[in-house]
Amino acid sequence: MIKQEEVYKIGRLGKAHGVKGEVSFLFDDDVFDRVEADYLVLEIDGILVPFFMEEYRFRNDAVCLVKFCEVDTQQRASELTGCDVYFPRALADEADETPSLASLVGFRITDAATGKAVGTIADIDDQTQNILFELEGGQLIPANDDLIEDIDMGSQQITMNIPEGLLDI
């Protein structure tokens, strides 16, 4: 059984495309293309289920069409509409590159100066040029490279130099 902490959300499935089982995939992170992955994880009725991909093709930089194995009809593809799509953290960790922002959801933030836990990242606000970590309590912290001291993928921990008074806002 796949656990929530083993994956991170990379997008959502849209409408069925055509009659052969393709479905549109609106993605926030193209890690599935950068890392060799045979499957994506879909959340169906609260359960994380792996779906193996036959093929995919990009429509633009935020949408691709995916054909999953054993999804061969428009009706079956339509049943997947609206499912959240996740990617296994273990496969993403194998890549030797900087982690994507989406993969940091669920990580704990620690203040480098005090060593105290600040909170857990619930979401990433990337709607503006200044990207923010949104913590579970609603606090916002700039996701600025200059503030990030260390990212430990194994323990899902981020150590940051948080400016004095920022957490009081």
Coordinates of N, CA and C in Angstrom, one line a residue:
M1 N 0.8 -1.2 0.0 CA 0.0 0.0 0.0 C 0.9 1.3 0.0
I2 N 0.6 2.2 -0.8 CA 1.4 3.4 -1.0 C 0.9 4.4 0.1
K3 N 1.8 5.0 0.8 CA 1.5 5.9 1.9 C 1.6 7.4 1.4
Q4 N 0.9 8.3 1.9 CA 0.9 9.7 1.5 C 2.3 10.3 1.6
E5 N 3.0 10.0 2.7 CA 4.3 10.5 2.8 C 5.4 10.0 1.8
E6 N 5.0 9.0 1.1 CA 5.9 8.4 0.1 C 5.8 9.1 -1.3
V7 N 4.8 10.0 -1.4 CA 4.5 10.6 -2.7 C 4.3 12.1 -2.5
Y8 N 4.3 12.9 -3.6 CA 3.9 14.3 -3.5 C 3.1 14.6 -4.8
K9 N 2.2 15.6 -4.6 CA 1.3 15.9 -5.7 C 2.0 16.7 -6.8
I10 N 1.8 16.3 -8.1 CA 2.4 17.0 -9.2 C 1.3 17.5 -10.2
G11 N 0.0 17.2 -9.9 CA -1.0 17.7 -10.8 C -2.3 17.0 -10.7
R12 N -3.1 17.2 -11.7 CA -4.5 16.6 -11.7 C -4.9 16.2 -13.1
L13 N -5.7 15.1 -13.2 CA -6.2 14.7 -14.5 C -7.4 15.5 -14.9
G14 N -7.4 15.8 -16.2 CA -8.6 16.6 -16.7 C -9.5 15.6 -17.5
K15 N -10.0 16.1 -18.6 CA -11.0 15.3 -19.3 C -10.3 14.3 -20.2
A16 N -11.2 13.3 -20.6 CA -10.7 12.2 -21.5 C -10.5 12.9 -22.9
H17 N -9.5 12.4 -23.6 CA -9.2 12.9 -24.9 C -9.3 11.8 -25.9
G18 N -10.2 11.9 -26.9 CA -10.3 10.9 -27.9 C -11.1 9.7 -27.4
V19 N -11.0 8.6 -28.1 CA -11.8 7.4 -27.8 C -11.0 6.2 -27.4
K20 N -9.6 6.4 -27.4 CA -8.7 5.3 -27.1 C -8.2 5.3 -25.7
G21 N -8.7 6.1 -24.8 CA -8.3 6.1 -23.4 C -7.3 7.1 -22.9
E22 N -7.0 8.1 -23.8 CA -6.1 9.1 -23.3 C -6.8 10.1 -22.4
V23 N -6.1 10.7 -21.5 CA -6.6 11.7 -20.6 C -5.7 12.8 -20.5
S24 N -6.2 14.1 -20.4 CA -5.3 15.2 -20.2 C -4.8 15.3 -18.8
F25 N -3.6 15.7 -18.7 CA -2.9 15.7 -17.4 C -2.4 17.1 -17.2
L26 N -2.9 17.9 -16.3 CA -2.5 19.3 -16.0 C -1.5 19.2 -14.8
F27 N -0.2 19.4 -15.2 CA 0.9 19.1 -14.2 C 1.5 20.4 -13.7
D28 N 2.0 20.4 -12.5 CA 2.8 21.5 -11.9 C 4.3 21.2 -11.9
D29 N 4.6 19.9 -12.1 CA 6.0 19.5 -12.0 C 6.2 18.4 -13.1
D30 N 7.2 18.6 -14.0 CA 7.4 17.6 -15.0 C 8.4 16.6 -14.7
V31 N 8.5 16.3 -13.4 CA 9.4 15.3 -12.9 C 9.2 13.9 -13.6
F32 N 8.0 13.6 -13.9 CA 7.7 12.3 -14.6 C 8.5 12.2 -16.0
D33 N 8.8 13.4 -16.6 CA 9.5 13.4 -17.8 C 11.0 13.4 -17.6
R34 N 11.5 14.1 -16.5 CA 12.9 14.2 -16.2 C 13.5 13.0 -15.6
V35 N 12.7 12.2 -14.9 CA 13.2 11.0 -14.2 C 12.5 9.8 -14.9
E36 N 13.2 8.8 -15.1 CA 12.6 7.6 -15.7 C 11.6 7.0 -14.8
A37 N 10.4 7.1 -15.1 CA 9.3 6.6 -14.3 C 8.3 5.8 -15.2
D38 N 7.9 4.7 -14.8 CA 7.0 3.9 -15.6 C 5.5 4.2 -15.2
Y39 N 5.4 4.7 -14.0 CA 4.0 4.9 -13.5 C 3.9 6.2 -12.7
L40 N 2.6 6.6 -12.6 CA 2.2 7.7 -11.8 C 1.2 7.2 -10.7
V41 N 1.0 7.9 -9.6 CA 0.1 7.5 -8.6 C -1.1 8.4 -8.6
L42 N -2.3 7.7 -8.7 CA -3.5 8.5 -8.7 C -4.3 8.3 -7.4
E43 N -4.9 9.3 -6.9 CA -5.7 9.2 -5.7 C -7.2 8.9 -6.2
I44 N -7.6 7.7 -5.9 CA -9.0 7.3 -6.2 C -9.7 6.9 -5.0
D45 N -10.8 7.6 -4.7 CA -11.6 7.4 -3.5 C -10.7 7.4 -2.2
G46 N -9.7 8.2 -2.1 CA -8.9 8.3 -1.0 C -7.7 7.3 -0.9
I47 N -7.6 6.5 -1.9 CA -6.6 5.4 -1.9 C -5.6 5.8 -3.1
L48 N -4.3 5.7 -2.8 CA -3.3 5.9 -3.7 C -3.0 4.7 -4.6
V49 N -3.2 4.8 -5.9 CA -3.1 3.6 -6.8 C -2.1 3.9 -7.9
P50 N -1.1 3.0 -8.1 CA -0.2 3.2 -9.2 C -0.9 2.9 -10.6
F51 N -0.6 3.7 -11.5 CA -1.1 3.5 -12.9 C 0.1 3.6 -13.8
F52 N 0.4 2.5 -14.5 CA 1.5 2.5 -15.5 C 1.1 3.2 -16.7
M53 N 2.1 3.9 -17.3 CA 1.9 4.7 -18.5 C 2.4 4.0 -19.7
E54 N 1.5 3.9 -20.7 CA 1.9 3.4 -22.0 C 2.7 4.4 -22.7
E55 N 2.2 5.7 -22.8 CA 2.9 6.8 -23.4 C 2.3 8.1 -23.0
Y56 N 3.0 9.2 -23.3 CA 2.4 10.5 -23.0 C 3.0 11.4 -24.1
R57 N 2.3 12.5 -24.3 CA 2.8 13.6 -25.2 C 2.4 14.9 -24.7
F58 N 3.3 15.9 -24.9 CA 3.0 17.2 -24.3 C 2.2 18.0 -25.3
R59 N 1.2 18.7 -24.7 CA 0.4 19.7 -25.5 C 1.0 21.1 -25.4
N60 N 1.4 21.4 -24.2 CA 2.1 22.7 -23.9 C 3.0 22.5 -22.7
D61 N 3.4 23.5 -22.1 CA 4.3 23.4 -20.9 C 3.6 23.1 -19.6
A62 N 2.3 22.9 -19.6 CA 1.6 22.6 -18.4 C 0.5 21.5 -18.6
V63 N 0.4 21.0 -19.8 CA -0.6 19.9 -20.1 C 0.0 18.9 -21.0
C64 N -0.2 17.6 -20.7 CA 0.1 16.5 -21.6 C -1.0 15.6 -21.7
L65 N -1.0 14.7 -22.7 CA -2.0 13.7 -22.8 C -1.3 12.4 -22.4
V66 N -2.0 11.6 -21.5 CA -1.4 10.4 -21.0 C -2.3 9.2 -21.4
K67 N -1.6 8.1 -21.8 CA -2.3 6.9 -22.1 C -1.8 5.9 -21.0
F68 N -2.7 5.5 -20.1 CA -2.4 4.5 -19.1 C -2.7 3.1 -19.6
C69 N -1.9 2.1 -19.1 CA -2.1 0.7 -19.4 C -3.5 0.3 -18.9
E70 N -4.2 -0.5 -19.7 CA -5.5 -1.0 -19.4 C -6.6 0.0 -19.3
V71 N -6.4 1.2 -19.7 CA -7.4 2.3 -19.9 C -7.5 2.5 -21.4
D72 N -8.5 1.7 -22.0 CA -8.6 1.7 -23.4 C -9.8 2.3 -24.0
T73 N -10.7 2.9 -23.2 CA -11.9 3.5 -23.7 C -12.0 4.9 -23.2
Q74 N -12.8 5.7 -23.9 CA -13.1 7.1 -23.4 C -13.9 7.0 -22.1
Q75 N -14.8 6.0 -21.9 CA -15.5 5.9 -20.7 C -14.6 5.6 -19.5
R76 N -13.6 4.7 -19.7 CA -12.7 4.4 -18.6 C -11.8 5.6 -18.3
A77 N -11.4 6.3 -19.3 CA -10.6 7.5 -19.1 C -11.4 8.6 -18.4
S78 N -12.7 8.7 -18.7 CA -13.5 9.7 -18.1 C -13.7 9.5 -16.6
E79 N -13.6 8.2 -16.2 CA -13.7 7.8 -14.7 C -12.5 8.4 -13.9
L80 N -11.4 8.7 -14.6 CA -10.2 9.2 -13.9 C -10.2 10.7 -13.8
T81 N -11.2 11.4 -14.5 CA -11.2 12.8 -14.5 C -11.3 13.4 -13.1
G82 N -10.4 14.3 -12.8 CA -10.4 15.0 -11.5 C -9.5 14.3 -10.5
C83 N -8.9 13.2 -10.8 CA -8.0 12.5 -9.8 C -6.8 13.3 -9.7
D84 N -6.3 13.5 -8.4 CA -5.0 14.1 -8.2 C -3.9 13.1 -8.6
V85 N -2.8 13.6 -9.1 CA -1.7 12.8 -9.6 C -0.5 13.1 -8.7
Y86 N 0.1 12.0 -8.2 CA 1.3 12.0 -7.3 C 2.5 11.3 -8.0
F87 N 3.6 11.7 -7.5 CA 4.9 11.1 -7.9 C 5.6 10.5 -6.7
P88 N 6.2 9.3 -6.9 CA 7.0 8.7 -5.7 C 8.2 9.6 -5.4
R89 N 8.3 9.9 -4.1 CA 9.5 10.7 -3.6 C 10.8 9.9 -3.9
A90 N 10.8 8.6 -3.7 CA 12.0 7.8 -3.9 C 12.5 7.9 -5.3
L91 N 11.7 7.9 -6.3 CA 12.1 8.1 -7.7 C 12.7 9.5 -7.9
A92 N 12.0 10.5 -7.3 CA 12.4 11.9 -7.5 C 13.8 12.1 -6.8
D93 N 14.0 11.4 -5.7 CA 15.2 11.6 -4.9 C 16.4 11.0 -5.7
E94 N 16.2 10.1 -6.6 CA 17.3 9.5 -7.3 C 17.9 10.5 -8.3
A95 N 17.2 11.5 -8.7 CA 17.7 12.5 -9.6 C 18.7 13.3 -8.9
D96 N 19.8 13.6 -9.6 CA 20.9 14.4 -9.0 C 20.7 15.9 -9.1
E97 N 19.5 16.4 -9.1 CA 19.3 17.8 -9.3 C 18.6 18.4 -8.1
T98 N 18.5 19.7 -8.2 CA 17.8 20.4 -7.1 C 16.3 19.9 -7.0
P99 N 15.8 19.7 -5.9 CA 14.4 19.2 -5.8 C 13.4 20.3 -6.3
S100 N 12.3 19.8 -6.8 CA 11.3 20.7 -7.3 C 10.5 21.3 -6.1
L101 N 9.9 22.4 -6.3 CA 9.1 23.0 -5.2 C 8.0 22.1 -4.8
A102 N 7.3 21.4 -5.7 CA 6.2 20.6 -5.4 C 6.7 19.4 -4.5
S103 N 7.9 19.0 -4.6 CA 8.4 17.9 -3.8 C 8.6 18.3 -2.3
L104 N 8.6 19.6 -2.1 CA 8.9 20.0 -0.7 C 7.7 20.1 0.2
V105 N 6.5 19.9 -0.4 CA 5.3 19.9 0.4 C 5.4 18.7 1.4
G106 N 5.1 19.0 2.7 CA 5.2 18.0 3.7 C 6.5 18.1 4.5
F107 N 7.5 18.9 4.0 CA 8.8 19.0 4.7 C 8.6 19.9 5.9
R108 N 9.4 19.7 6.9 CA 9.4 20.5 8.1 C 10.5 21.6 8.0
I109 N 10.2 22.8 8.4 CA 11.1 23.9 8.4 C 11.6 24.2 9.8
T110 N 12.9 24.3 9.9 CA 13.6 24.6 11.1 C 14.4 25.9 11.0
D111 N 14.3 26.8 12.0 CA 15.1 28.0 12.0 C 16.5 27.7 12.3
A112 N 17.4 28.1 11.4 CA 18.9 27.8 11.6 C 19.4 28.5 12.9
A113 N 18.9 29.7 13.2 CA 19.5 30.5 14.3 C 19.1 29.9 15.7
T114 N 17.9 29.4 15.8 CA 17.4 28.9 17.1 C 17.3 27.4 17.1
G115 N 17.3 26.7 16.0 CA 17.1 25.3 16.0 C 15.7 24.8 16.2
K116 N 14.8 25.8 16.4 CA 13.4 25.5 16.7 C 12.6 25.1 15.4
A117 N 11.6 24.2 15.5 CA 10.8 23.9 14.4 C 9.8 25.1 14.2
V118 N 9.7 25.4 12.9 CA 8.8 26.5 12.5 C 7.4 26.0 12.1
G119 N 7.4 24.9 11.3 CA 6.2 24.4 10.9 C 6.4 23.4 9.7
T120 N 5.3 22.9 9.2 CA 5.4 22.0 8.0 C 4.7 22.7 6.8
I121 N 5.4 22.5 5.7 CA 4.9 23.1 4.4 C 3.6 22.4 4.0
A122 N 2.5 23.1 3.9 CA 1.3 22.6 3.4 C 1.0 22.8 1.9
D123 N 1.6 23.9 1.4 CA 1.4 24.2 0.0 C 2.5 25.2 -0.4
I124 N 2.7 25.4 -1.8 CA 3.6 26.3 -2.3 C 2.8 27.3 -3.1
D125 N 3.0 28.6 -2.7 CA 2.3 29.7 -3.4 C 3.3 30.3 -4.5
D126 N 3.0 29.9 -5.7 CA 3.9 30.3 -6.8 C 3.2 31.2 -7.8
Q127 N 2.1 31.9 -7.3 CA 1.3 32.7 -8.2 C 2.0 34.0 -8.6
T128 N 3.0 34.4 -7.8 CA 3.7 35.7 -8.1 C 5.2 35.3 -8.2
Q129 N 6.0 36.3 -8.6 CA 7.4 36.1 -8.8 C 8.1 35.7 -7.4
N130 N 7.5 36.1 -6.3 CA 8.1 35.8 -5.0 C 7.4 34.6 -4.5
I131 N 8.0 33.4 -4.6 CA 7.4 32.1 -4.2 C 7.4 32.0 -2.7
L132 N 6.3 31.5 -2.2 CA 6.2 31.4 -0.7 C 5.9 30.0 -0.3
F133 N 6.5 29.6 0.9 CA 6.0 28.3 1.5 C 4.9 28.7 2.4
E134 N 3.7 28.0 2.2 CA 2.6 28.2 3.0 C 2.6 27.0 4.1
L135 N 2.7 27.4 5.3 CA 2.7 26.4 6.4 C 1.3 26.0 6.8
E136 N 1.3 24.9 7.5 CA 0.0 24.3 7.9 C -0.9 25.3 8.7
G137 N -0.2 26.2 9.5 CA -1.0 27.1 10.3 C -1.3 28.4 9.5
G138 N -1.0 28.4 8.2 CA -1.3 29.6 7.4 C -0.2 30.6 7.3
Q139 N 0.9 30.5 8.0 CA 2.0 31.4 7.9 C 2.6 31.3 6.5
L140 N 3.2 32.4 6.0 CA 3.9 32.4 4.8 C 5.4 32.7 5.0
I141 N 6.2 31.9 4.4 CA 7.7 32.2 4.4 C 8.2 32.2 3.0
P142 N 9.0 33.2 2.7 CA 9.6 33.3 1.4 C 10.5 32.0 1.1
A143 N 10.3 31.5 -0.1 CA 11.0 30.3 -0.5 C 12.3 30.8 -1.3
N144 N 13.0 31.7 -0.7 CA 14.1 32.3 -1.3 C 15.4 31.5 -1.1
D145 N 16.2 31.2 -2.2 CA 17.4 30.4 -2.1 C 18.4 31.0 -1.1
D146 N 18.4 32.3 -0.9 CA 19.3 33.0 0.0 C 18.9 32.6 1.5
L147 N 17.7 32.3 1.7 CA 17.2 32.0 3.1 C 17.4 30.5 3.4
I148 N 17.4 29.6 2.4 CA 17.5 28.2 2.6 C 19.0 27.8 2.8
E149 N 19.2 27.2 4.0 CA 20.6 26.8 4.3 C 20.8 25.4 3.9
D150 N 19.8 24.5 4.1 CA 20.0 23.1 3.8 C 18.7 22.4 3.6
I151 N 18.7 21.5 2.7 CA 17.5 20.7 2.4 C 17.9 19.2 2.6
D152 N 17.4 18.5 3.6 CA 17.7 17.1 3.8 C 16.5 16.3 3.3
M153 N 16.7 15.7 2.1 CA 15.6 15.0 1.5 C 15.2 13.7 2.3
G154 N 16.2 13.1 2.9 CA 16.0 11.9 3.7 C 15.1 12.1 4.9
S155 N 15.3 13.2 5.6 CA 14.5 13.4 6.8 C 13.4 14.4 6.5
Q156 N 13.3 14.9 5.3 CA 12.3 15.8 4.9 C 12.3 17.1 5.8
Q157 N 13.5 17.6 5.9 CA 13.7 18.8 6.7 C 14.4 19.9 5.9
I158 N 14.0 21.1 6.1 CA 14.6 22.3 5.5 C 15.1 23.2 6.6
T159 N 16.3 23.6 6.6 CA 16.9 24.5 7.6 C 17.0 25.9 6.9
M160 N 16.4 26.9 7.5 CA 16.3 28.2 6.9 C 16.8 29.3 7.8
N161 N 17.4 30.3 7.3 CA 17.8 31.5 8.0 C 16.6 32.5 7.9
I162 N 15.8 32.4 8.9 CA 14.5 33.2 8.9 C 14.8 34.6 9.5
P163 N 14.5 35.6 8.8 CA 14.8 37.0 9.3 C 13.9 37.2 10.6
E164 N 14.6 37.9 11.5 CA 13.9 38.2 12.8 C 12.6 39.0 12.5
G165 N 11.6 38.6 13.2 CA 10.3 39.2 13.1 C 9.4 38.7 12.0
L166 N 9.9 37.9 11.1 CA 9.1 37.4 10.0 C 7.9 36.5 10.5
L167 N 8.2 35.7 11.5 CA 7.2 34.8 12.0 C 6.1 35.5 12.8
D168 N 6.4 36.8 13.2 CA 5.4 37.5 14.0 C 4.4 38.2 13.1
I169 N 4.6 38.2 11.8 CA 3.7 38.9 10.9 C 2.4 38.2 10.8

